[in-house]
């Protein structure tokens, strides 16, 4: 059974807890006593539940303590909600509370000072993608210790028998000349299984996320392409949370240490 006390707002919980703890109520409670402390629509149910707790052996101090615990939980939940944003590409509508994918990524790159981890299934050569990476390249110039790691899928066309080394060299050249604009280069990684000619061994690096300074995290369906940032319908979540950031970083770094993800020479 869900307690009606959980329907009270944070201010209501604190107000009711303080009133009970300070013995401002004559117990058992009456609906009249609750005026100004809880919504009128909940007064009868609150009155009934608190009096039931008293009949069960709870003291007024214990009830006040319970209400304050609920208030603390409510406050912590609100902090978490305040740290999470919906990130969206596509059609907007009146009342939408989402943030634009391209703008969020640009803000993340512009704020980076220590580390950036990027994972994307695709990188294109569009002006919008180049502009994003230009922002990041400028940050690397401003902050010499800024480490940038980019994990990307390397594509092999159907029945293309070009050697892996050639495809990786072509990607590296394209990245240097047509995507990245800075002099200081990031570290580039891929999953070698994406180049396998054997269907039962082939896999792709499909994760799309950005982690900045080990605390800011964007997990999204959007690739680093003009379509994904400007036209497609894409959804993601942005959160400021060091635990989530470290978990994602550890996943990629463990895959790298085990040789499942490999660096591409730039």
Coordinates of C-alpha atoms in Angstrom, one line a residue:
X1 CA 0.0 0.0 0.0
X2 CA 1.3 3.4 -0.9
X3 CA 1.3 6.0 1.9
X4 CA -0.6 9.2 1.3
X5 CA 2.3 11.0 2.9
X6 CA 4.3 10.4 -0.3
X7 CA 1.8 12.7 -2.1
X8 CA 2.9 15.7 0.0
X9 CA 5.2 18.3 -1.5
X10 CA 8.6 18.9 0.1
X11 CA 7.4 22.1 1.8
X12 CA 4.3 20.3 3.1
X13 CA 6.4 17.4 4.5
X14 CA 8.8 19.8 6.3
X15 CA 5.9 22.0 7.7
X16 CA 4.0 18.9 9.0
X17 CA 7.1 17.4 10.5
X18 CA 8.0 20.6 12.3
X19 CA 4.5 21.1 13.6
X20 CA 4.3 17.6 15.0
X21 CA 7.8 17.7 16.5
X22 CA 7.1 21.1 18.2
X23 CA 3.8 19.7 19.7
X24 CA 1.8 22.3 17.9
X25 CA -1.0 19.8 17.3
X26 CA -3.2 18.2 19.9
X27 CA -3.1 14.5 19.2
X28 CA -5.0 12.7 17.8
X29 CA -5.1 15.0 14.8
X30 CA -8.1 16.7 13.3
X31 CA -8.6 18.0 9.8
X32 CA -8.9 21.5 11.2
X33 CA -5.4 21.3 12.7
X34 CA -3.9 20.5 9.4
X35 CA -5.1 23.6 7.6
X36 CA -2.1 25.5 6.2
X37 CA 0.2 22.4 6.5
X38 CA -1.2 20.1 3.8
X39 CA -3.5 20.6 0.8
X40 CA -7.2 20.5 1.8
X41 CA -7.8 17.6 -0.6
X42 CA -5.4 15.4 1.3
X43 CA -6.2 16.6 4.9
X44 CA -8.6 13.7 5.7
X45 CA -6.3 11.0 4.4
X46 CA -3.3 12.5 6.2
X47 CA -5.3 12.8 9.4
X48 CA -6.3 9.2 9.1
X49 CA -2.8 7.9 8.4
X50 CA -1.1 9.9 11.2
X51 CA -3.6 8.8 13.7
X52 CA -3.3 5.2 12.6
X53 CA 0.5 5.5 13.2
X54 CA -0.2 6.8 16.7
X55 CA -2.5 3.9 17.4
X56 CA 0.2 1.5 16.2
X57 CA 2.6 2.8 18.8
X58 CA 4.5 5.5 17.0
X59 CA 5.4 8.6 19.1
X60 CA 5.1 12.1 17.7
X61 CA 8.9 12.3 17.5
X62 CA 9.0 9.1 15.4
X63 CA 6.3 10.4 13.1
X64 CA 8.2 13.7 12.7
X65 CA 11.4 11.8 12.0
X66 CA 9.7 9.7 9.3
X67 CA 8.3 12.8 7.6
X68 CA 11.8 14.4 7.6
X69 CA 13.3 11.3 6.1
X70 CA 10.6 11.5 3.3
X71 CA 11.5 15.2 2.9
X72 CA 15.2 14.4 2.5
X73 CA 14.5 11.7 -0.1
X74 CA 12.3 14.1 -2.0
X75 CA 15.0 16.7 -2.0
X76 CA 17.6 14.2 -3.2
X77 CA 15.3 13.0 -6.0
X78 CA 14.8 16.6 -7.1
X79 CA 18.5 17.1 -7.2
X80 CA 18.8 14.1 -9.5
X81 CA 16.0 15.4 -11.8
X82 CA 17.7 18.8 -12.0
X83 CA 20.8 17.1 -13.3
X84 CA 19.1 15.3 -16.1
X85 CA 18.0 16.8 -19.4
X86 CA 16.3 15.4 -22.5
X87 CA 18.4 16.1 -25.6
X88 CA 16.6 16.0 -28.9
X89 CA 17.1 16.4 -32.6
X90 CA 14.0 16.8 -34.8
X91 CA 10.6 18.5 -34.7
X92 CA 9.9 20.6 -31.6
X93 CA 6.5 21.6 -30.2
X94 CA 5.2 24.1 -27.8
X95 CA 5.9 23.1 -24.2
X96 CA 8.9 20.9 -25.1
X97 CA 11.6 20.9 -22.4
X98 CA 14.3 19.2 -24.5
X99 CA 17.7 20.7 -25.5
X100 CA 19.1 20.7 -29.0
X101 CA 21.7 17.9 -29.6
X102 CA 24.1 20.1 -31.6
X103 CA 24.0 22.9 -29.0
X104 CA 24.5 20.5 -26.1
X105 CA 27.6 18.8 -27.7
X106 CA 29.0 22.3 -28.6
X107 CA 28.6 23.4 -25.0
X108 CA 30.2 20.2 -23.7
X109 CA 33.3 20.6 -26.0
X110 CA 33.6 24.3 -25.2
X111 CA 33.7 23.6 -21.4
X112 CA 36.1 20.6 -21.6
X113 CA 39.3 21.1 -19.6
X114 CA 40.7 17.7 -18.6
X115 CA 39.2 14.8 -20.7
X116 CA 36.8 14.0 -23.4
X117 CA 35.6 10.6 -24.5
X118 CA 33.5 10.3 -27.7
X119 CA 31.9 7.3 -29.2
X120 CA 30.0 7.4 -32.5
X121 CA 29.0 4.9 -35.1
X122 CA 29.6 7.4 -37.8
X123 CA 31.6 10.7 -38.4
X124 CA 30.8 12.7 -41.5
X125 CA 32.7 15.5 -43.2
X126 CA 29.9 18.1 -43.0
X127 CA 30.7 21.7 -41.9
X128 CA 28.6 21.2 -38.7
X129 CA 30.8 18.2 -37.6
X130 CA 34.0 20.1 -38.5
X131 CA 32.8 23.1 -36.5
X132 CA 32.2 20.9 -33.4
X133 CA 35.6 19.4 -33.6
X134 CA 37.1 22.8 -34.2
X135 CA 35.7 23.9 -30.8
X136 CA 37.3 20.8 -29.2
X137 CA 40.6 21.3 -31.0
X138 CA 40.7 24.9 -29.7
X139 CA 40.2 23.6 -26.2
X140 CA 43.1 21.2 -26.7
X141 CA 45.3 24.2 -27.6
X142 CA 44.1 26.2 -24.6
X143 CA 44.4 23.3 -22.1
X144 CA 47.6 21.3 -23.1
X145 CA 46.7 18.5 -20.7
X146 CA 43.2 17.9 -22.2
X147 CA 43.1 14.3 -23.4
X148 CA 40.6 13.5 -26.1
X149 CA 39.7 9.9 -27.1
X150 CA 37.4 9.2 -30.0
X151 CA 35.9 5.7 -30.6
X152 CA 34.4 5.2 -34.0
X153 CA 33.2 2.4 -36.2
X154 CA 35.2 1.7 -39.3
X155 CA 33.0 0.6 -42.2
X156 CA 33.8 -2.0 -44.9
X157 CA 31.5 -2.1 -47.9
X158 CA 29.8 -5.4 -48.8
X159 CA 32.3 -7.8 -50.4
X160 CA 35.0 -5.2 -50.3
X161 CA 38.3 -7.1 -49.9
X162 CA 40.5 -4.1 -49.2
X163 CA 43.1 -5.0 -46.5
X164 CA 42.3 -3.7 -43.0
X165 CA 45.5 -1.7 -42.9
X166 CA 44.5 0.2 -46.1
X167 CA 41.0 1.0 -44.8
X168 CA 42.4 2.3 -41.5
X169 CA 45.0 4.4 -43.3
X170 CA 42.2 5.9 -45.4
X171 CA 40.1 6.7 -42.4
X172 CA 43.1 8.3 -40.6
X173 CA 43.9 10.5 -43.7
X174 CA 40.3 11.5 -44.0
X175 CA 40.0 12.3 -40.3
X176 CA 43.2 14.5 -40.4
X177 CA 42.3 16.3 -43.6
X178 CA 38.5 16.6 -43.7
X179 CA 37.2 16.3 -40.1
X180 CA 39.8 17.4 -37.5
X181 CA 41.1 21.0 -37.8
X182 CA 43.6 21.2 -35.0
X183 CA 47.3 20.6 -34.9
X184 CA 47.2 18.6 -31.7
X185 CA 45.6 15.3 -32.5
X186 CA 43.2 13.2 -30.4
X187 CA 43.5 9.4 -29.9
X188 CA 41.4 7.5 -32.3
X189 CA 40.1 3.9 -31.7
X190 CA 38.0 1.3 -33.5
X191 CA 36.7 -2.2 -33.1
X192 CA 38.6 -4.5 -35.5
X193 CA 35.7 -6.8 -35.7
X194 CA 33.9 -4.3 -37.9
X195 CA 36.3 -5.1 -40.7
X196 CA 35.9 -8.8 -40.5
X197 CA 35.0 -10.6 -43.7
X198 CA 33.3 -13.4 -41.7
X199 CA 29.7 -12.7 -41.0
X200 CA 29.6 -14.7 -37.8
X201 CA 32.6 -12.6 -36.4
X202 CA 31.6 -9.2 -37.7
X203 CA 30.4 -6.6 -35.2
X204 CA 30.2 -2.8 -35.1
X205 CA 30.9 -0.1 -32.6
X206 CA 27.4 1.3 -32.3
X207 CA 27.6 3.2 -29.0
X208 CA 26.9 7.0 -29.2
X209 CA 28.0 9.0 -26.1
X210 CA 30.1 11.9 -24.9
X211 CA 31.8 12.1 -21.5
X212 CA 33.5 15.4 -20.5
X213 CA 35.8 15.9 -17.5
X214 CA 34.6 12.6 -15.9
X215 CA 31.3 14.1 -14.8
X216 CA 29.2 15.3 -17.8
X217 CA 27.6 12.6 -19.8
X218 CA 25.5 12.6 -23.0
X219 CA 24.1 9.2 -24.1
X220 CA 22.3 9.6 -27.4
X221 CA 21.0 7.9 -30.5
X222 CA 22.7 10.6 -32.6
X223 CA 25.9 10.0 -34.5
X224 CA 28.4 12.8 -35.3
X225 CA 26.7 13.6 -38.6
X226 CA 24.9 16.6 -40.0
X227 CA 21.7 14.6 -40.4
X228 CA 21.8 13.3 -36.8
X229 CA 22.4 16.8 -35.4
X230 CA 20.1 18.8 -37.7
X231 CA 17.3 16.7 -39.4
X232 CA 16.8 13.3 -37.9
X233 CA 14.6 12.5 -34.9
X234 CA 17.2 11.6 -32.3
X235 CA 16.8 11.3 -28.5
X236 CA 19.3 11.3 -25.7
X237 CA 19.9 12.0 -22.0
X238 CA 22.3 14.5 -20.6
X239 CA 23.3 14.0 -16.9
X240 CA 25.9 15.4 -14.6
X241 CA 27.0 12.4 -12.6
X242 CA 30.6 11.3 -11.8
X243 CA 29.5 7.7 -11.1
X244 CA 27.9 7.3 -14.5
X245 CA 30.8 9.1 -16.2
X246 CA 33.4 6.8 -14.5
X247 CA 31.4 3.7 -15.4
X248 CA 31.3 4.6 -19.1
X249 CA 35.0 5.6 -19.2
X250 CA 35.9 2.3 -17.4
X251 CA 34.0 0.3 -20.0
X252 CA 35.9 1.8 -22.9
X253 CA 39.2 1.7 -21.2
X254 CA 38.8 -2.0 -20.2
X255 CA 37.9 -2.9 -23.8
X256 CA 41.0 -1.0 -24.9
X257 CA 43.3 -2.7 -22.4
X258 CA 42.0 -6.1 -23.4
X259 CA 42.7 -5.4 -27.1
X260 CA 39.0 -5.5 -28.1
X261 CA 39.2 -1.8 -29.1
X262 CA 42.4 -0.8 -30.9
X263 CA 44.1 2.6 -31.6
X264 CA 44.3 3.9 -35.1
X265 CA 47.6 5.7 -35.9
X266 CA 47.1 9.3 -36.8

